[in-house]
Amino acid sequence: MVAEINKSEKITLRDLIKTIVVSVVIAGIFLMFFRIATVQGNSMDKTLADGDKLLLNTTLYKMEKPKYKDIVVIKRDDLPVKFIVKRVIGIEGDKVRIKDNKLYINEELIQEDYINEEMKTDNLELTVTEGKVFVMGDNRNYSTDSRSKQVGVIDCKSEIYGKVIFV
């Protein structure tokens, strides 16, 4: 049996090229603003698990500042892992205090239902400087974050790679 093809059903070379060009343009625009990342490790348990796929907006913080509770991916060449994912806990001007394993922001005790377990950490007190954020993993007892001298506060312009917008 031989099938007949109508003119309207024929795919021309021109149509194929148009489809490819439009696809490349759409992909290019997508990659200008978004990236896909994979969680490695457990520092954000119970919110994010090892292997979770993340959609990041990589241009948002060029137009606005990070907000309290944003989940961000940080790029640091000086760490054993180049990219880390953390939650913004303190923004510029905030006084962050950890006392007796409790977190206070601007002297207000913070209730955190998203953390994995009760935090066991050293006391700490600092004021977040301009253009910086204080970040912590949700799995507080197994997270290297702004509490450590190795990470410290994060520069919004040079160290935040993107905001997690979808898991």
Short mmCIF file of N, CA and C in Angstrom, two decimals:
data_model
loop_
_atom_site.label_atom_id
_atom_site.label_comp_id
_atom_site.label_asym_id
_atom_site.label_seq_id
_atom_site.Cartn_x
_atom_site.Cartn_y
_atom_site.Cartn_z
N MET A 1 0.85 -1.18 0.00
CA MET A 1 0.00 0.00 0.00
C MET A 1 0.89 1.23 0.00
N VAL A 2 0.62 2.18 -0.82
CA VAL A 2 1.39 3.41 -0.94
C VAL A 2 0.53 4.53 -0.39
N ALA A 3 1.12 5.30 0.52
CA ALA A 3 0.38 6.42 1.10
C ALA A 3 0.64 7.67 0.28
N GLU A 4 -0.39 8.42 0.10
CA GLU A 4 -0.24 9.68 -0.62
C GLU A 4 -0.07 10.81 0.38
N ILE A 5 0.74 11.77 0.04
CA ILE A 5 0.96 12.91 0.91
C ILE A 5 0.45 14.15 0.21
N ASN A 6 -0.45 14.86 0.88
CA ASN A 6 -0.95 16.13 0.36
C ASN A 6 0.13 17.18 0.46
N LYS A 7 -0.01 18.22 -0.34
CA LYS A 7 0.93 19.34 -0.25
C LYS A 7 0.92 19.93 1.15
N SER A 8 -0.24 20.00 1.79
CA SER A 8 -0.35 20.61 3.13
C SER A 8 0.33 19.76 4.19
N GLU A 9 0.56 18.47 3.92
CA GLU A 9 1.19 17.59 4.90
C GLU A 9 2.69 17.48 4.71
N LYS A 10 3.20 17.99 3.61
CA LYS A 10 4.63 17.90 3.34
C LYS A 10 5.39 18.85 4.26
N ILE A 11 6.47 18.36 4.78
CA ILE A 11 7.36 19.20 5.58
C ILE A 11 8.47 19.66 4.63
N THR A 12 8.49 20.94 4.45
CA THR A 12 9.52 21.47 3.56
C THR A 12 10.78 21.77 4.33
N LEU A 13 11.85 21.88 3.61
CA LEU A 13 13.13 22.23 4.23
C LEU A 13 13.03 23.58 4.91
N ARG A 14 12.30 24.50 4.30
CA ARG A 14 12.13 25.83 4.89
C ARG A 14 11.41 25.74 6.25
N ASP A 15 10.37 24.91 6.35
CA ASP A 15 9.64 24.74 7.62
C ASP A 15 10.55 24.13 8.68
N LEU A 16 11.35 23.17 8.28
CA LEU A 16 12.27 22.53 9.22
C LEU A 16 13.29 23.54 9.75
N ILE A 17 13.85 24.35 8.87
CA ILE A 17 14.82 25.37 9.27
C ILE A 17 14.16 26.38 10.20
N LYS A 18 12.95 26.81 9.88
CA LYS A 18 12.22 27.75 10.75
C LYS A 18 12.04 27.17 12.14
N THR A 19 11.66 25.91 12.20
CA THR A 19 11.44 25.25 13.50
C THR A 19 12.74 25.19 14.30
N ILE A 20 13.81 24.83 13.64
CA ILE A 20 15.10 24.76 14.33
C ILE A 20 15.53 26.14 14.82
N VAL A 21 15.42 27.16 14.00
CA VAL A 21 15.82 28.52 14.39
C VAL A 21 14.98 29.00 15.57
N VAL A 22 13.68 28.82 15.51
CA VAL A 22 12.80 29.25 16.62
C VAL A 22 13.16 28.50 17.89
N SER A 23 13.44 27.21 17.80
CA SER A 23 13.81 26.42 18.97
C SER A 23 15.12 26.91 19.59
N VAL A 24 16.11 27.20 18.75
CA VAL A 24 17.40 27.70 19.25
C VAL A 24 17.22 29.06 19.92
N VAL A 25 16.42 29.94 19.33
CA VAL A 25 16.17 31.26 19.92
C VAL A 25 15.48 31.13 21.27
N ILE A 26 14.46 30.29 21.35
CA ILE A 26 13.74 30.09 22.62
C ILE A 26 14.68 29.51 23.67
N ALA A 27 15.48 28.52 23.30
CA ALA A 27 16.44 27.93 24.25
C ALA A 27 17.46 28.97 24.71
N GLY A 28 17.94 29.81 23.79
CA GLY A 28 18.90 30.86 24.14
C GLY A 28 18.32 31.86 25.12
N ILE A 29 17.09 32.27 24.87
CA ILE A 29 16.42 33.21 25.78
C ILE A 29 16.23 32.56 27.15
N PHE A 30 15.81 31.31 27.17
CA PHE A 30 15.63 30.59 28.43
C PHE A 30 16.94 30.56 29.21
N LEU A 31 18.04 30.22 28.54
CA LEU A 31 19.33 30.10 29.21
C LEU A 31 19.91 31.45 29.65
N MET A 32 19.41 32.55 29.11
CA MET A 32 19.86 33.87 29.56
C MET A 32 19.34 34.16 30.96
N PHE A 33 18.18 33.61 31.31
CA PHE A 33 17.52 33.94 32.56
C PHE A 33 17.43 32.79 33.55
N PHE A 34 17.56 31.56 33.09
CA PHE A 34 17.32 30.39 33.94
C PHE A 34 18.42 29.36 33.77
N ARG A 35 18.61 28.56 34.83
CA ARG A 35 19.52 27.42 34.78
C ARG A 35 18.85 26.29 35.57
N ILE A 36 19.27 25.08 35.27
CA ILE A 36 18.81 23.91 36.01
C ILE A 36 19.99 23.39 36.81
N ALA A 37 19.73 23.04 38.07
CA ALA A 37 20.79 22.54 38.95
C ALA A 37 20.27 21.30 39.67
N THR A 38 21.20 20.51 40.18
CA THR A 38 20.85 19.32 40.94
C THR A 38 21.44 19.45 42.34
N VAL A 39 20.63 19.18 43.36
CA VAL A 39 21.08 19.23 44.75
C VAL A 39 22.03 18.06 44.99
N GLN A 40 23.17 18.37 45.60
CA GLN A 40 24.12 17.33 46.00
C GLN A 40 24.36 17.49 47.49
N GLY A 41 24.02 16.49 48.25
CA GLY A 41 24.22 16.53 49.69
C GLY A 41 22.92 16.72 50.45
N ASN A 42 23.08 16.84 51.77
CA ASN A 42 21.90 16.88 52.64
C ASN A 42 21.79 18.13 53.49
N SER A 43 22.51 19.20 53.14
CA SER A 43 22.50 20.40 54.00
C SER A 43 21.17 21.14 53.98
N MET A 44 20.29 20.83 53.02
CA MET A 44 18.98 21.48 52.96
C MET A 44 17.83 20.52 53.27
N ASP A 45 18.15 19.32 53.80
CA ASP A 45 17.08 18.39 54.23
C ASP A 45 16.21 19.11 55.24
N LYS A 46 15.09 19.12 55.33
CA LYS A 46 13.94 18.45 54.81
C LYS A 46 13.30 19.20 53.66
N THR A 47 13.80 20.36 53.32
CA THR A 47 13.25 21.15 52.22
C THR A 47 13.68 20.60 50.87
N LEU A 48 14.96 20.35 50.70
CA LEU A 48 15.51 19.83 49.45
C LEU A 48 16.30 18.57 49.76
N ALA A 49 16.15 17.57 48.90
CA ALA A 49 16.85 16.30 49.11
C ALA A 49 17.94 16.12 48.05
N ASP A 50 18.92 15.31 48.38
CA ASP A 50 19.98 14.97 47.45
C ASP A 50 19.35 14.45 46.16
N GLY A 51 19.76 15.02 45.02
CA GLY A 51 19.23 14.61 43.73
C GLY A 51 18.08 15.44 43.21
N ASP A 52 17.47 16.28 44.05
CA ASP A 52 16.38 17.14 43.57
C ASP A 52 16.88 18.04 42.45
N LYS A 53 16.03 18.28 41.47
CA LYS A 53 16.33 19.19 40.36
C LYS A 53 15.74 20.56 40.69
N LEU A 54 16.50 21.62 40.45
CA LEU A 54 16.09 22.98 40.77
C LEU A 54 16.08 23.83 39.51
N LEU A 55 15.10 24.70 39.40
CA LEU A 55 15.08 25.72 38.36
C LEU A 55 15.49 27.02 39.02
N LEU A 56 16.56 27.63 38.51
CA LEU A 56 17.10 28.86 39.08
C LEU A 56 16.83 30.04 38.17
N ASN A 57 16.49 31.18 38.77
CA ASN A 57 16.47 32.44 38.05
C ASN A 57 17.83 33.09 38.31
N THR A 58 18.62 33.26 37.27
CA THR A 58 19.98 33.76 37.44
C THR A 58 20.09 35.27 37.25
N THR A 59 19.00 35.94 36.94
CA THR A 59 19.07 37.39 36.71
C THR A 59 18.25 38.19 37.72
N LEU A 60 17.43 37.55 38.52
CA LEU A 60 16.52 38.24 39.43
C LEU A 60 17.25 39.22 40.35
N TYR A 61 18.38 38.79 40.92
CA TYR A 61 19.06 39.64 41.89
C TYR A 61 19.88 40.75 41.25
N LYS A 62 19.85 40.85 39.95
CA LYS A 62 20.42 42.03 39.29
C LYS A 62 19.42 43.19 39.38
N MET A 63 18.13 42.85 39.59
CA MET A 63 17.07 43.85 39.65
C MET A 63 16.54 44.09 41.06
N GLU A 64 16.69 43.12 41.93
CA GLU A 64 16.20 43.26 43.31
C GLU A 64 17.13 42.54 44.26
N LYS A 65 16.96 42.82 45.54
CA LYS A 65 17.81 42.21 46.56
C LYS A 65 17.17 40.92 47.08
N PRO A 66 18.00 39.99 47.54
CA PRO A 66 17.45 38.77 48.15
C PRO A 66 16.58 39.12 49.35
N LYS A 67 15.61 38.27 49.59
CA LYS A 67 14.68 38.46 50.71
C LYS A 67 14.84 37.33 51.72
N TYR A 68 14.43 37.61 52.93
CA TYR A 68 14.42 36.61 54.00
C TYR A 68 13.66 35.37 53.53
N LYS A 69 14.24 34.21 53.73
CA LYS A 69 13.73 32.89 53.40
C LYS A 69 13.89 32.49 51.94
N ASP A 70 14.43 33.36 51.07
CA ASP A 70 14.73 32.93 49.71
C ASP A 70 15.72 31.76 49.77
N ILE A 71 15.56 30.82 48.87
CA ILE A 71 16.55 29.75 48.75
C ILE A 71 17.41 30.09 47.54
N VAL A 72 18.71 30.14 47.77
CA VAL A 72 19.64 30.61 46.74
C VAL A 72 20.75 29.60 46.51
N VAL A 73 21.30 29.66 45.30
CA VAL A 73 22.50 28.89 44.98
C VAL A 73 23.65 29.88 44.96
N ILE A 74 24.69 29.52 45.66
CA ILE A 74 25.87 30.38 45.84
C ILE A 74 27.04 29.75 45.11
N LYS A 75 27.77 30.57 44.39
CA LYS A 75 28.95 30.10 43.66
C LYS A 75 30.19 30.58 44.40
N ARG A 76 31.01 29.62 44.82
CA ARG A 76 32.25 29.95 45.53
C ARG A 76 33.37 29.05 45.04
N ASP A 77 34.35 29.64 44.39
CA ASP A 77 35.49 28.87 43.88
C ASP A 77 36.43 28.42 44.99
N ASP A 78 36.34 29.06 46.16
CA ASP A 78 37.26 28.76 47.25
C ASP A 78 36.79 27.62 48.15
N LEU A 79 35.61 27.07 47.89
CA LEU A 79 35.08 25.98 48.71
C LEU A 79 35.32 24.64 48.01
N PRO A 80 35.32 23.54 48.77
CA PRO A 80 35.50 22.23 48.13
C PRO A 80 34.41 21.93 47.09
N VAL A 81 33.20 22.44 47.31
CA VAL A 81 32.11 22.30 46.36
C VAL A 81 31.85 23.68 45.78
N LYS A 82 31.87 23.81 44.46
CA LYS A 82 31.79 25.12 43.81
C LYS A 82 30.44 25.82 44.01
N PHE A 83 29.36 25.05 44.05
CA PHE A 83 28.02 25.62 44.23
C PHE A 83 27.39 25.03 45.49
N ILE A 84 26.79 25.89 46.31
CA ILE A 84 26.06 25.43 47.49
C ILE A 84 24.68 26.08 47.49
N VAL A 85 23.71 25.36 48.05
CA VAL A 85 22.35 25.89 48.12
C VAL A 85 22.01 26.11 49.59
N LYS A 86 21.50 27.31 49.90
CA LYS A 86 21.20 27.70 51.27
C LYS A 86 19.96 28.60 51.31
N ARG A 87 19.46 28.83 52.51
CA ARG A 87 18.32 29.73 52.73
C ARG A 87 18.83 31.06 53.28
N VAL A 88 18.30 32.16 52.75
CA VAL A 88 18.65 33.49 53.26
C VAL A 88 17.97 33.66 54.62
N ILE A 89 18.78 33.92 55.64
CA ILE A 89 18.27 34.10 57.00
C ILE A 89 18.33 35.56 57.42
N GLY A 90 19.39 36.25 57.04
CA GLY A 90 19.53 37.66 57.39
C GLY A 90 19.91 38.47 56.17
N ILE A 91 19.26 39.62 56.01
CA ILE A 91 19.58 40.52 54.91
C ILE A 91 20.29 41.75 55.47
N GLU A 92 20.80 42.60 54.59
CA GLU A 92 21.61 43.73 55.06
C GLU A 92 20.87 44.54 56.12
N GLY A 93 21.62 44.85 57.17
CA GLY A 93 21.06 45.60 58.29
C GLY A 93 20.49 44.73 59.40
N ASP A 94 20.21 43.47 59.13
CA ASP A 94 19.65 42.58 60.15
C ASP A 94 20.70 42.22 61.19
N LYS A 95 20.26 42.16 62.43
CA LYS A 95 21.11 41.65 63.50
C LYS A 95 20.74 40.18 63.69
N VAL A 96 21.69 39.31 63.38
CA VAL A 96 21.49 37.86 63.52
C VAL A 96 22.15 37.42 64.81
N ARG A 97 21.36 36.72 65.62
CA ARG A 97 21.91 36.22 66.89
C ARG A 97 21.46 34.78 67.08
N ILE A 98 22.41 33.94 67.42
CA ILE A 98 22.10 32.56 67.80
C ILE A 98 22.54 32.43 69.25
N LYS A 99 21.58 32.13 70.10
CA LYS A 99 21.88 31.99 71.53
C LYS A 99 21.14 30.77 72.05
N ASP A 100 21.87 29.90 72.71
CA ASP A 100 21.30 28.66 73.27
C ASP A 100 20.54 27.88 72.20
N ASN A 101 21.14 27.80 71.01
CA ASN A 101 20.59 27.04 69.88
C ASN A 101 19.27 27.59 69.35
N LYS A 102 18.99 28.83 69.60
CA LYS A 102 17.79 29.51 69.09
C LYS A 102 18.24 30.66 68.19
N LEU A 103 17.50 30.87 67.11
CA LEU A 103 17.82 31.92 66.14
C LEU A 103 16.96 33.14 66.39
N TYR A 104 17.62 34.30 66.46
CA TYR A 104 16.93 35.58 66.61
C TYR A 104 17.35 36.49 65.47
N ILE A 105 16.38 37.14 64.86
CA ILE A 105 16.65 38.17 63.86
C ILE A 105 16.09 39.47 64.41
N ASN A 106 16.95 40.47 64.57
CA ASN A 106 16.55 41.77 65.13
C ASN A 106 15.82 41.58 66.46
N GLU A 107 16.39 40.70 67.28
CA GLU A 107 15.91 40.39 68.64
C GLU A 107 14.59 39.62 68.68
N GLU A 108 14.08 39.19 67.54
CA GLU A 108 12.84 38.41 67.50
C GLU A 108 13.18 36.93 67.31
N LEU A 109 12.67 36.08 68.20
CA LEU A 109 12.88 34.65 68.10
C LEU A 109 12.18 34.15 66.83
N ILE A 110 12.92 33.41 66.02
CA ILE A 110 12.39 32.93 64.74
C ILE A 110 11.93 31.47 64.90
N GLN A 111 10.68 31.23 64.55
CA GLN A 111 10.14 29.86 64.53
C GLN A 111 10.35 29.31 63.13
N GLU A 112 11.06 28.20 63.03
CA GLU A 112 11.41 27.66 61.72
C GLU A 112 10.88 26.23 61.58
N ASP A 113 9.73 26.09 60.97
CA ASP A 113 9.15 24.76 60.79
C ASP A 113 9.80 24.00 59.65
N TYR A 114 10.66 24.65 58.87
CA TYR A 114 11.29 24.01 57.72
C TYR A 114 12.62 23.36 58.06
N ILE A 115 13.16 23.58 59.27
CA ILE A 115 14.47 22.98 59.57
C ILE A 115 14.31 21.49 59.87
N ASN A 116 15.37 20.75 59.63
CA ASN A 116 15.32 19.30 59.74
C ASN A 116 15.20 18.82 61.18
N GLU A 117 15.93 19.46 62.08
CA GLU A 117 15.91 19.08 63.49
C GLU A 117 16.38 20.27 64.32
N GLU A 118 16.21 20.18 65.62
CA GLU A 118 16.64 21.28 66.47
C GLU A 118 18.13 21.55 66.27
N MET A 119 18.44 22.82 66.14
CA MET A 119 19.82 23.24 65.88
C MET A 119 20.68 23.10 67.13
N LYS A 120 21.89 22.58 66.94
CA LYS A 120 22.89 22.51 68.00
C LYS A 120 24.14 23.19 67.44
N THR A 121 24.39 24.42 67.91
CA THR A 121 25.48 25.21 67.34
C THR A 121 26.02 26.19 68.37
N ASP A 122 27.15 26.79 68.03
CA ASP A 122 27.75 27.80 68.89
C ASP A 122 26.92 29.08 68.86
N ASN A 123 27.03 29.84 69.93
CA ASN A 123 26.40 31.15 69.94
C ASN A 123 27.11 32.05 68.93
N LEU A 124 26.36 33.00 68.41
CA LEU A 124 26.89 33.89 67.38
C LEU A 124 26.09 35.18 67.42
N GLU A 125 26.74 36.28 67.10
CA GLU A 125 26.02 37.55 66.97
C GLU A 125 26.74 38.41 65.94
N LEU A 126 25.98 38.91 64.96
CA LEU A 126 26.56 39.80 63.96
C LEU A 126 25.46 40.63 63.31
N THR A 127 25.87 41.73 62.72
CA THR A 127 24.97 42.55 61.91
C THR A 127 25.39 42.39 60.46
N VAL A 128 24.42 42.05 59.61
CA VAL A 128 24.72 41.81 58.20
C VAL A 128 25.01 43.16 57.54
N THR A 129 26.18 43.24 56.90
CA THR A 129 26.61 44.50 56.28
C THR A 129 25.93 44.71 54.93
N GLU A 130 26.04 45.91 54.42
CA GLU A 130 25.42 46.30 53.15
C GLU A 130 25.90 45.41 52.00
N GLY A 131 24.95 44.98 51.18
CA GLY A 131 25.27 44.17 50.02
C GLY A 131 25.53 42.71 50.32
N LYS A 132 25.27 42.28 51.55
CA LYS A 132 25.55 40.90 51.97
C LYS A 132 24.28 40.25 52.51
N VAL A 133 24.31 38.92 52.59
CA VAL A 133 23.25 38.15 53.26
C VAL A 133 23.90 37.08 54.13
N PHE A 134 23.17 36.69 55.14
CA PHE A 134 23.57 35.60 56.04
C PHE A 134 22.72 34.41 55.65
N VAL A 135 23.35 33.28 55.33
CA VAL A 135 22.62 32.10 54.86
C VAL A 135 22.88 30.90 55.77
N MET A 136 21.88 30.00 55.81
CA MET A 136 22.03 28.76 56.56
C MET A 136 21.32 27.64 55.81
N GLY A 137 21.83 26.43 55.99
CA GLY A 137 21.14 25.26 55.46
C GLY A 137 20.00 24.88 56.39
N ASP A 138 18.98 24.25 55.85
CA ASP A 138 17.84 23.83 56.68
C ASP A 138 18.18 22.63 57.56
N ASN A 139 19.19 21.90 57.21
CA ASN A 139 19.68 20.80 58.03
C ASN A 139 20.85 21.36 58.85
N ARG A 140 20.50 22.19 59.81
CA ARG A 140 21.45 23.06 60.51
C ARG A 140 22.66 22.34 61.11
N ASN A 141 22.46 21.13 61.56
CA ASN A 141 23.55 20.43 62.22
C ASN A 141 24.52 19.78 61.23
N TYR A 142 24.19 19.82 59.95
CA TYR A 142 25.03 19.23 58.91
C TYR A 142 25.19 20.19 57.74
N SER A 143 25.34 21.46 58.02
CA SER A 143 25.44 22.46 56.97
C SER A 143 26.64 23.37 57.22
N THR A 144 27.45 23.55 56.20
CA THR A 144 28.50 24.56 56.24
C THR A 144 27.90 25.81 55.60
N ASP A 145 27.75 26.85 56.41
CA ASP A 145 27.03 28.04 55.94
C ASP A 145 27.64 29.29 56.57
N SER A 146 26.88 30.37 56.64
CA SER A 146 27.43 31.65 57.13
C SER A 146 27.91 31.61 58.57
N ARG A 147 27.56 30.58 59.30
CA ARG A 147 28.07 30.45 60.67
C ARG A 147 29.55 30.14 60.69
N SER A 148 30.06 29.57 59.61
CA SER A 148 31.48 29.18 59.58
C SER A 148 32.32 30.30 58.96
N LYS A 149 33.55 30.39 59.42
CA LYS A 149 34.49 31.37 58.86
C LYS A 149 34.80 31.03 57.41
N GLN A 150 34.72 29.77 57.04
CA GLN A 150 35.01 29.33 55.68
C GLN A 150 34.01 29.93 54.68
N VAL A 151 32.75 30.09 55.07
CA VAL A 151 31.72 30.63 54.18
C VAL A 151 31.45 32.09 54.51
N GLY A 152 31.12 32.38 55.75
CA GLY A 152 30.84 33.75 56.17
C GLY A 152 29.61 34.33 55.49
N VAL A 153 29.45 35.64 55.58
CA VAL A 153 28.32 36.28 54.91
C VAL A 153 28.58 36.27 53.40
N ILE A 154 27.52 36.32 52.64
CA ILE A 154 27.59 36.14 51.19
C ILE A 154 27.35 37.48 50.49
N ASP A 155 28.22 37.78 49.53
CA ASP A 155 28.07 39.00 48.73
C ASP A 155 26.97 38.78 47.69
N CYS A 156 25.97 39.64 47.71
CA CYS A 156 24.81 39.47 46.83
C CYS A 156 25.17 39.56 45.35
N LYS A 157 26.06 40.44 45.00
CA LYS A 157 26.37 40.65 43.58
C LYS A 157 27.33 39.60 43.01
N SER A 158 28.34 39.23 43.76
CA SER A 158 29.37 38.36 43.19
C SER A 158 29.24 36.89 43.56
N GLU A 159 28.49 36.56 44.60
CA GLU A 159 28.46 35.17 45.05
C GLU A 159 27.12 34.47 44.87
N ILE A 160 26.03 35.19 44.74
CA ILE A 160 24.74 34.52 44.53
C ILE A 160 24.58 34.25 43.04
N TYR A 161 24.50 32.98 42.72
CA TYR A 161 24.38 32.53 41.33
C TYR A 161 22.93 32.62 40.85
N GLY A 162 21.99 32.29 41.74
CA GLY A 162 20.58 32.34 41.35
C GLY A 162 19.64 32.02 42.49
N LYS A 163 18.38 32.34 42.28
CA LYS A 163 17.32 32.05 43.24
C LYS A 163 16.57 30.80 42.77
N VAL A 164 16.32 29.89 43.70
CA VAL A 164 15.55 28.70 43.39
C VAL A 164 14.09 29.14 43.23
N ILE A 165 13.53 28.86 42.05
CA ILE A 165 12.13 29.25 41.82
C ILE A 165 11.21 28.05 41.64
N PHE A 166 11.81 26.86 41.46
CA PHE A 166 10.99 25.66 41.31
C PHE A 166 11.83 24.44 41.63
N VAL A 167 11.23 23.48 42.31
CA VAL A 167 11.90 22.22 42.65
C VAL A 167 11.19 21.10 41.92
#
